[in-house]
Amino acid sequence: MKSNYIIAFDQGTTSTRTILFNKAGKIVAIAQKELKQLYPQSGWVEHDPIEIYEAQKSTFEEVLQKTNISEEEIGVIGITNQRETTVVWDKKTGIPIYNAIVWLDNRTKSYCKELKEKGHEDYVKNNTGLVIDSYFSATKLHWILNNVEGAKEKAEAGQLLFGTIDSWLIYKFTDGKNHVTDVTNASRTMLYNCKEHCWDTHLLDIFNIPKKMMPSVQPSCSHFGDITHNTTTIPIYGVAGDQQAALFGQGGTAPGIAKNTYGTGCFMLLHTGEEFITSKNGLLTTIACSLPNQAPQYALEGSIFVGGASIQWLRDQLQIINTAQETEAICKSIPPLEDVYVVPAFAGLGAPYWDSEAKGAMYGLTLDTGKNEIIKATIEALAFQTKDVLEAMQEDGDMELTKLQVDGGASNNSYLMQFQADMLNVPVDKPEMIEVTALGAALLAGLKAGIWKETDLPNLRKTATIYVPKMTSETRQRKYLGWKQAIKRTLTT
Ligand code: ADP
């Protein structure tokens, strides 16, 4: 095998992509298909698992055709995927018994409340690292088994299988030979014991889920099965959930490295090494990707529900901008703000506050506050929220951050990135290649295949820009204090 190229399957919430990398870690080709979002009821979000599989297959074909590269030159495949999204299918036919219930879906909200009332919170936190929430797979799987006719009996008889999207794709691509997942995806199900490294029998009992429907769990950098294309067999050697893959793609292989993805929401992960740290500050403990032959690694994670989505709000609801991109010039065109704050609690407040009842608010308005000030305050809110999460992480992890690696759409805004560096008082490092999630999956696979060595990793992620803090500590403290006061006035509890 020539192994000149590495394929990453990047199955996201809104689209399915196949990305071809060369040995220098550069993108050679991308094919992408939008994914239909299904909203059967308010608060429900579903995907068609067959559409996901077909799109992954067709984008793979498209990349091969576009580049004229034969499959023999592809050494290995890595997979990264939207996490927590839940699929249940028939073991014999491979046909899903219900649509995939997407991570955003909150149909199990009241069931989660019930679980908390029954006192399961501490067990869940101490063993899975998570908070009880409809976001994770366990209650979604429970819902399918209890609401699809005959599902419970079939599951008990061993006729049904469960998987997150990685698991589903591997099952389909290996013609049903492999029913597997990786540790990072398993750690988001609320059914995996992240200390013992196995499915948690106590939790499986609580949710009434037969163990035989659960996939086998493997390290992210291991052999998950083979995909046969024409007459060529290509191994799947890397699998990770999207945020953990992004951390890996950002070079997050050692304690103290943190990344923040500024997308629709913001997802921040701090690598904390081999220790399972239980957060005292509203963060999640999750499994990070480990290098080949390395012990399991952990990360602390903080999710900000509304990140770039607040810029979309400026555009679509307030209609005071036409594009997200123009916010950068607007922010730079007006003087520094004096005490104007936008708290974008449009979907409540996530980490570290976890106040689902909070609503968005603006503070410090005077007669000379115009739309540009509101735009700038909305952009700055992303940086303040990130600082909130990072402070919590540093406290939980008992470590000082030396820099923050960034990616995602809004990391293209240089005003925001400079303000972020100023607020954190650490350099903000943006890579040349922003597709770090797909790169993470490719790196995992390439490492296992021996295409890359661990010592190659630093050269595969190149810095494009470093934003160095310039603000005086007095200004930083004054601004952040103002933000904290705005948060205090927004919280409902
Ligand atoms: P996702 O993967 O969640 O779809 P992306 O990483 O593609 O998100 O980022 C898109 C988000 O980033 C949008 O919410 C958009 O408003 C925001 N965004 C994109 N470019 C900029 C910019 N230059 N300044 C501020 N926000 C931006």
Short mmCIF file of C-alpha atoms in Angstrom, two decimals, residues 24-281:
data_model
loop_
_atom_site.label_atom_id
_atom_site.label_comp_id
_atom_site.label_asym_id
_atom_site.label_seq_id
_atom_site.Cartn_x
_atom_site.Cartn_y
_atom_site.Cartn_z
CA ALA A 24 2.01 17.13 5.12
CA GLY A 25 -1.38 17.42 6.85
CA LYS A 26 -2.65 19.70 4.07
CA ILE A 27 -6.15 19.45 2.65
CA VAL A 28 -6.18 18.12 -0.92
CA ALA A 29 -9.95 17.93 -1.42
CA ILE A 30 -13.25 18.33 0.41
CA ALA A 31 -16.72 17.10 -0.50
CA GLN A 32 -19.72 18.13 1.55
CA LYS A 33 -23.46 17.47 1.76
CA GLU A 34 -25.95 19.40 3.87
CA LEU A 35 -27.92 17.32 6.35
CA LYS A 36 -31.68 17.69 6.61
CA GLN A 37 -32.83 18.78 10.09
CA LEU A 38 -36.11 17.23 11.17
CA TYR A 39 -38.25 19.00 13.81
CA PRO A 40 -41.24 16.74 14.48
CA GLN A 41 -42.28 18.74 17.57
CA SER A 42 -41.08 21.78 19.45
CA GLY A 43 -37.76 20.91 21.14
CA TRP A 44 -37.33 17.70 19.11
CA VAL A 45 -34.48 17.41 16.59
CA GLU A 46 -33.89 14.31 14.46
CA HIS A 47 -31.70 13.14 11.56
CA ASP A 48 -32.25 10.31 9.13
CA PRO A 49 -29.40 7.80 9.83
CA ILE A 50 -29.65 6.34 6.32
CA GLU A 51 -29.24 9.84 4.83
CA ILE A 52 -26.13 10.27 7.02
CA TYR A 53 -24.61 7.00 5.80
CA GLU A 54 -25.47 7.67 2.14
CA ALA A 55 -24.00 11.20 2.37
CA GLN A 56 -20.80 9.86 3.91
CA LYS A 57 -20.51 7.32 1.12
CA SER A 58 -21.25 9.78 -1.67
CA THR A 59 -18.86 12.46 -0.38
CA PHE A 60 -16.16 9.78 -0.15
CA GLU A 61 -16.78 8.84 -3.81
CA GLU A 62 -16.82 12.52 -4.79
CA VAL A 63 -13.43 13.18 -3.20
CA LEU A 64 -11.91 10.22 -5.04
CA GLN A 65 -13.39 11.33 -8.35
CA LYS A 66 -12.48 14.99 -7.90
CA THR A 67 -8.83 14.26 -7.22
CA ASN A 68 -8.40 11.28 -9.48
CA ILE A 69 -6.66 9.51 -6.65
CA SER A 70 -7.08 5.77 -6.60
CA GLU A 71 -8.23 4.13 -3.39
CA GLU A 72 -4.96 2.20 -3.23
CA GLU A 73 -3.19 5.43 -2.37
CA ILE A 74 -5.37 5.97 0.70
CA GLY A 75 -3.63 4.45 3.64
CA VAL A 76 -6.19 4.95 6.32
CA ILE A 77 -9.51 6.48 7.41
CA GLY A 78 -10.32 8.51 10.53
CA ILE A 79 -13.82 9.39 11.70
CA THR A 80 -15.05 12.36 13.73
CA ASN A 81 -18.69 12.99 14.44
CA GLN A 82 -21.40 14.99 16.18
CA ARG A 83 -21.47 13.56 19.67
CA GLU A 84 -24.30 12.17 21.83
CA THR A 85 -26.70 11.73 18.87
CA THR A 86 -28.37 8.35 19.31
CA VAL A 87 -29.24 5.60 16.81
CA VAL A 88 -30.89 2.23 17.45
CA TRP A 89 -31.02 -0.33 14.66
CA ASP A 90 -32.03 -3.90 13.97
CA LYS A 91 -29.07 -6.25 14.25
CA LYS A 92 -30.25 -8.51 11.45
CA THR A 93 -31.39 -5.97 8.84
CA GLY A 94 -29.19 -3.00 9.80
CA ILE A 95 -32.28 -0.78 9.54
CA PRO A 96 -32.79 1.91 12.21
CA ILE A 97 -35.99 1.49 14.22
CA TYR A 98 -36.29 5.26 14.72
CA ASN A 99 -34.61 8.42 13.43
CA ALA A 100 -31.38 9.51 15.09
CA ILE A 101 -32.23 11.68 18.11
CA VAL A 102 -29.86 14.64 17.88
CA TRP A 103 -27.86 16.03 20.83
CA LEU A 104 -29.88 19.27 20.71
CA ASP A 105 -33.17 17.41 21.23
CA ASN A 106 -34.68 18.00 24.67
CA ARG A 107 -37.72 15.69 24.64
CA THR A 108 -36.39 13.92 27.74
CA LYS A 109 -36.16 17.12 29.82
CA SER A 110 -38.81 16.07 32.32
CA TYR A 111 -37.36 12.55 32.62
CA CYS A 112 -34.02 14.17 33.50
CA LYS A 113 -35.74 16.22 36.19
CA GLU A 114 -37.20 13.01 37.59
CA LEU A 115 -33.75 11.37 37.65
CA LYS A 116 -32.37 14.33 39.58
CA GLU A 117 -35.24 14.18 42.05
CA LYS A 118 -34.48 10.50 42.59
CA GLY A 119 -30.99 11.53 43.66
CA HIS A 120 -28.89 10.10 40.81
CA GLU A 121 -26.91 13.28 40.18
CA ASP A 122 -23.88 12.52 42.33
CA TYR A 123 -23.47 9.00 40.96
CA VAL A 124 -23.65 10.27 37.40
CA LYS A 125 -21.17 13.08 38.03
CA ASN A 126 -18.67 10.92 39.89
CA ASN A 127 -18.69 8.07 37.38
CA THR A 128 -19.45 9.60 33.99
CA GLY A 129 -18.15 13.14 34.61
CA LEU A 130 -21.44 14.54 33.30
CA VAL A 131 -24.48 16.36 34.65
CA ILE A 132 -27.91 14.75 34.15
CA ASP A 133 -29.18 16.40 30.99
CA SER A 134 -31.19 15.52 27.89
CA TYR A 135 -28.05 16.53 25.89
CA PHE A 136 -26.43 13.09 26.49
CA SER A 137 -27.39 9.75 24.87
CA ALA A 138 -28.72 7.74 27.84
CA THR A 139 -32.19 9.32 28.11
CA LYS A 140 -32.54 9.42 24.31
CA LEU A 141 -31.88 5.69 24.11
CA HIS A 142 -34.29 5.10 26.99
CA TRP A 143 -36.93 7.12 25.11
CA ILE A 144 -36.54 5.03 21.92
CA LEU A 145 -36.82 1.74 23.83
CA ASN A 146 -39.93 2.96 25.62
CA ASN A 147 -41.70 4.65 22.73
CA VAL A 148 -41.06 2.51 19.65
CA GLU A 149 -43.45 -0.40 19.57
CA GLY A 150 -41.82 -3.70 20.49
CA ALA A 151 -38.38 -2.09 20.96
CA LYS A 152 -37.95 -3.07 24.59
CA GLU A 153 -38.69 -6.75 23.96
CA LYS A 154 -36.46 -6.83 20.88
CA ALA A 155 -33.62 -5.17 22.80
CA GLU A 156 -33.92 -7.71 25.58
CA ALA A 157 -33.87 -10.53 23.02
CA GLY A 158 -30.59 -9.13 21.65
CA GLN A 159 -32.10 -8.05 18.34
CA LEU A 160 -31.28 -4.34 18.57
CA LEU A 161 -28.02 -2.39 18.65
CA PHE A 162 -27.27 1.09 19.95
CA GLY A 163 -24.64 3.44 18.66
CA THR A 164 -23.56 7.05 18.42
CA ILE A 165 -22.93 8.27 14.87
CA ASP A 166 -19.36 6.88 14.70
CA SER A 167 -20.64 3.47 15.71
CA TRP A 168 -23.47 3.60 13.18
CA LEU A 169 -21.16 4.60 10.32
CA ILE A 170 -18.61 1.90 11.14
CA TYR A 171 -21.36 -0.73 11.33
CA LYS A 172 -22.69 0.27 7.89
CA PHE A 173 -19.28 0.66 6.25
CA THR A 174 -18.13 -2.76 7.53
CA ASP A 175 -21.36 -4.46 6.40
CA GLY A 176 -22.38 -5.13 9.98
CA LYS A 177 -19.11 -6.81 10.97
CA ASN A 178 -18.05 -4.30 13.61
CA HIS A 179 -20.21 -2.88 16.37
CA VAL A 180 -17.71 -0.58 18.09
CA THR A 181 -17.17 2.95 19.36
CA ASP A 182 -14.27 4.92 20.81
CA VAL A 183 -13.77 6.14 24.37
CA THR A 184 -14.42 9.82 23.60
CA ASN A 185 -17.84 9.08 22.12
CA ALA A 186 -18.63 6.57 24.86
CA SER A 187 -17.85 9.23 27.47
CA ARG A 188 -20.75 11.37 26.18
CA THR A 189 -23.46 8.72 26.53
CA MET A 190 -23.91 9.06 30.34
CA LEU A 191 -23.65 5.23 30.40
CA TYR A 192 -19.88 4.84 30.33
CA ASN A 193 -17.91 4.64 33.54
CA CYS A 194 -15.00 6.95 32.82
CA LYS A 195 -13.06 5.78 35.88
CA GLU A 196 -13.48 2.03 35.40
CA HIS A 197 -13.42 2.29 31.60
CA CYS A 198 -16.43 0.11 30.89
CA TRP A 199 -20.21 0.40 30.43
CA ASP A 200 -21.62 1.18 33.85
CA THR A 201 -23.95 -1.65 34.91
CA HIS A 202 -25.62 0.47 37.60
CA LEU A 203 -26.54 3.13 35.02
CA LEU A 204 -27.62 0.53 32.45
CA ASP A 205 -29.97 -0.78 35.17
CA ILE A 206 -31.36 2.65 35.99
CA PHE A 207 -32.13 3.30 32.32
CA ASN A 208 -33.21 -0.30 31.75
CA ILE A 209 -30.82 -0.80 28.85
CA PRO A 210 -29.63 -4.34 28.00
CA LYS A 211 -25.83 -4.46 27.89
CA LYS A 212 -25.87 -6.62 24.77
CA MET A 213 -27.03 -3.68 22.67
CA MET A 214 -23.96 -1.58 23.59
CA PRO A 215 -20.95 -1.38 21.25
CA SER A 216 -17.44 -2.49 22.31
CA VAL A 217 -15.33 0.47 23.35
CA GLN A 218 -11.81 1.05 21.99
CA PRO A 219 -9.09 3.70 22.34
CA SER A 220 -9.47 6.52 19.76
CA CYS A 221 -6.29 5.43 18.05
CA SER A 222 -6.97 1.76 17.25
CA HIS A 223 -8.34 -0.58 14.59
CA PHE A 224 -12.12 -0.13 14.28
CA GLY A 225 -12.68 -2.20 11.13
CA ASP A 226 -12.00 -2.10 7.40
CA ILE A 227 -13.82 -0.40 4.57
CA THR A 228 -13.71 -2.21 1.27
CA HIS A 229 -13.79 0.06 -1.77
CA ASN A 230 -13.80 -1.79 -5.08
CA THR A 231 -11.08 -4.34 -4.31
CA THR A 232 -9.11 -2.23 -1.83
CA THR A 233 -9.37 -2.60 1.91
CA ILE A 234 -8.82 0.58 3.92
CA PRO A 235 -8.56 0.36 7.71
CA ILE A 236 -10.37 2.75 10.07
CA TYR A 237 -7.62 3.55 12.56
CA GLY A 238 -8.93 6.67 14.30
CA VAL A 239 -12.27 7.70 15.83
CA ALA A 240 -13.17 10.63 18.10
CA GLY A 241 -16.11 12.85 18.92
CA ASP A 242 -15.85 16.27 17.26
CA GLN A 243 -14.70 18.38 20.24
CA GLN A 244 -12.09 15.86 21.37
CA ALA A 245 -10.88 15.50 17.77
CA ALA A 246 -10.54 19.29 17.60
CA LEU A 247 -8.49 19.32 20.81
CA PHE A 248 -6.22 16.63 19.33
CA GLY A 249 -5.99 18.51 16.01
CA GLN A 250 -4.95 21.60 17.97
CA GLY A 251 -2.04 19.69 19.44
CA GLY A 252 -3.87 18.97 22.70
CA THR A 253 -1.97 15.85 23.72
CA ALA A 254 -0.61 17.01 27.08
CA PRO A 255 -2.00 18.56 30.27
CA GLY A 256 -2.51 22.33 30.22
CA ILE A 257 -3.37 22.70 26.52
CA ALA A 258 -6.76 24.27 25.90
CA LYS A 259 -8.76 24.97 22.78
CA ASN A 260 -11.90 26.96 22.18
CA THR A 261 -14.07 26.51 19.12
CA TYR A 262 -16.08 29.64 18.29
CA GLY A 263 -18.93 28.20 16.26
CA THR A 264 -22.69 28.51 16.69
CA GLY A 265 -21.98 27.59 20.32
CA CYS A 266 -18.53 27.71 21.89
CA PHE A 267 -16.87 24.55 23.13
CA MET A 268 -13.81 24.80 25.29
CA LEU A 269 -11.71 21.83 26.35
CA LEU A 270 -8.71 21.76 28.65
CA HIS A 271 -6.49 18.67 28.60
CA THR A 272 -5.91 17.55 32.19
CA GLY A 273 -3.82 14.39 31.72
CA GLU A 274 -4.43 11.08 33.46
CA GLU A 275 -6.45 12.34 36.37
CA PHE A 276 -10.27 12.27 36.43
CA ILE A 277 -11.02 15.71 37.89
CA THR A 278 -14.53 16.23 39.19
CA SER A 279 -15.45 19.85 38.56
CA LYS A 280 -16.58 22.05 41.40
CA ASN A 281 -17.40 24.82 38.99
#
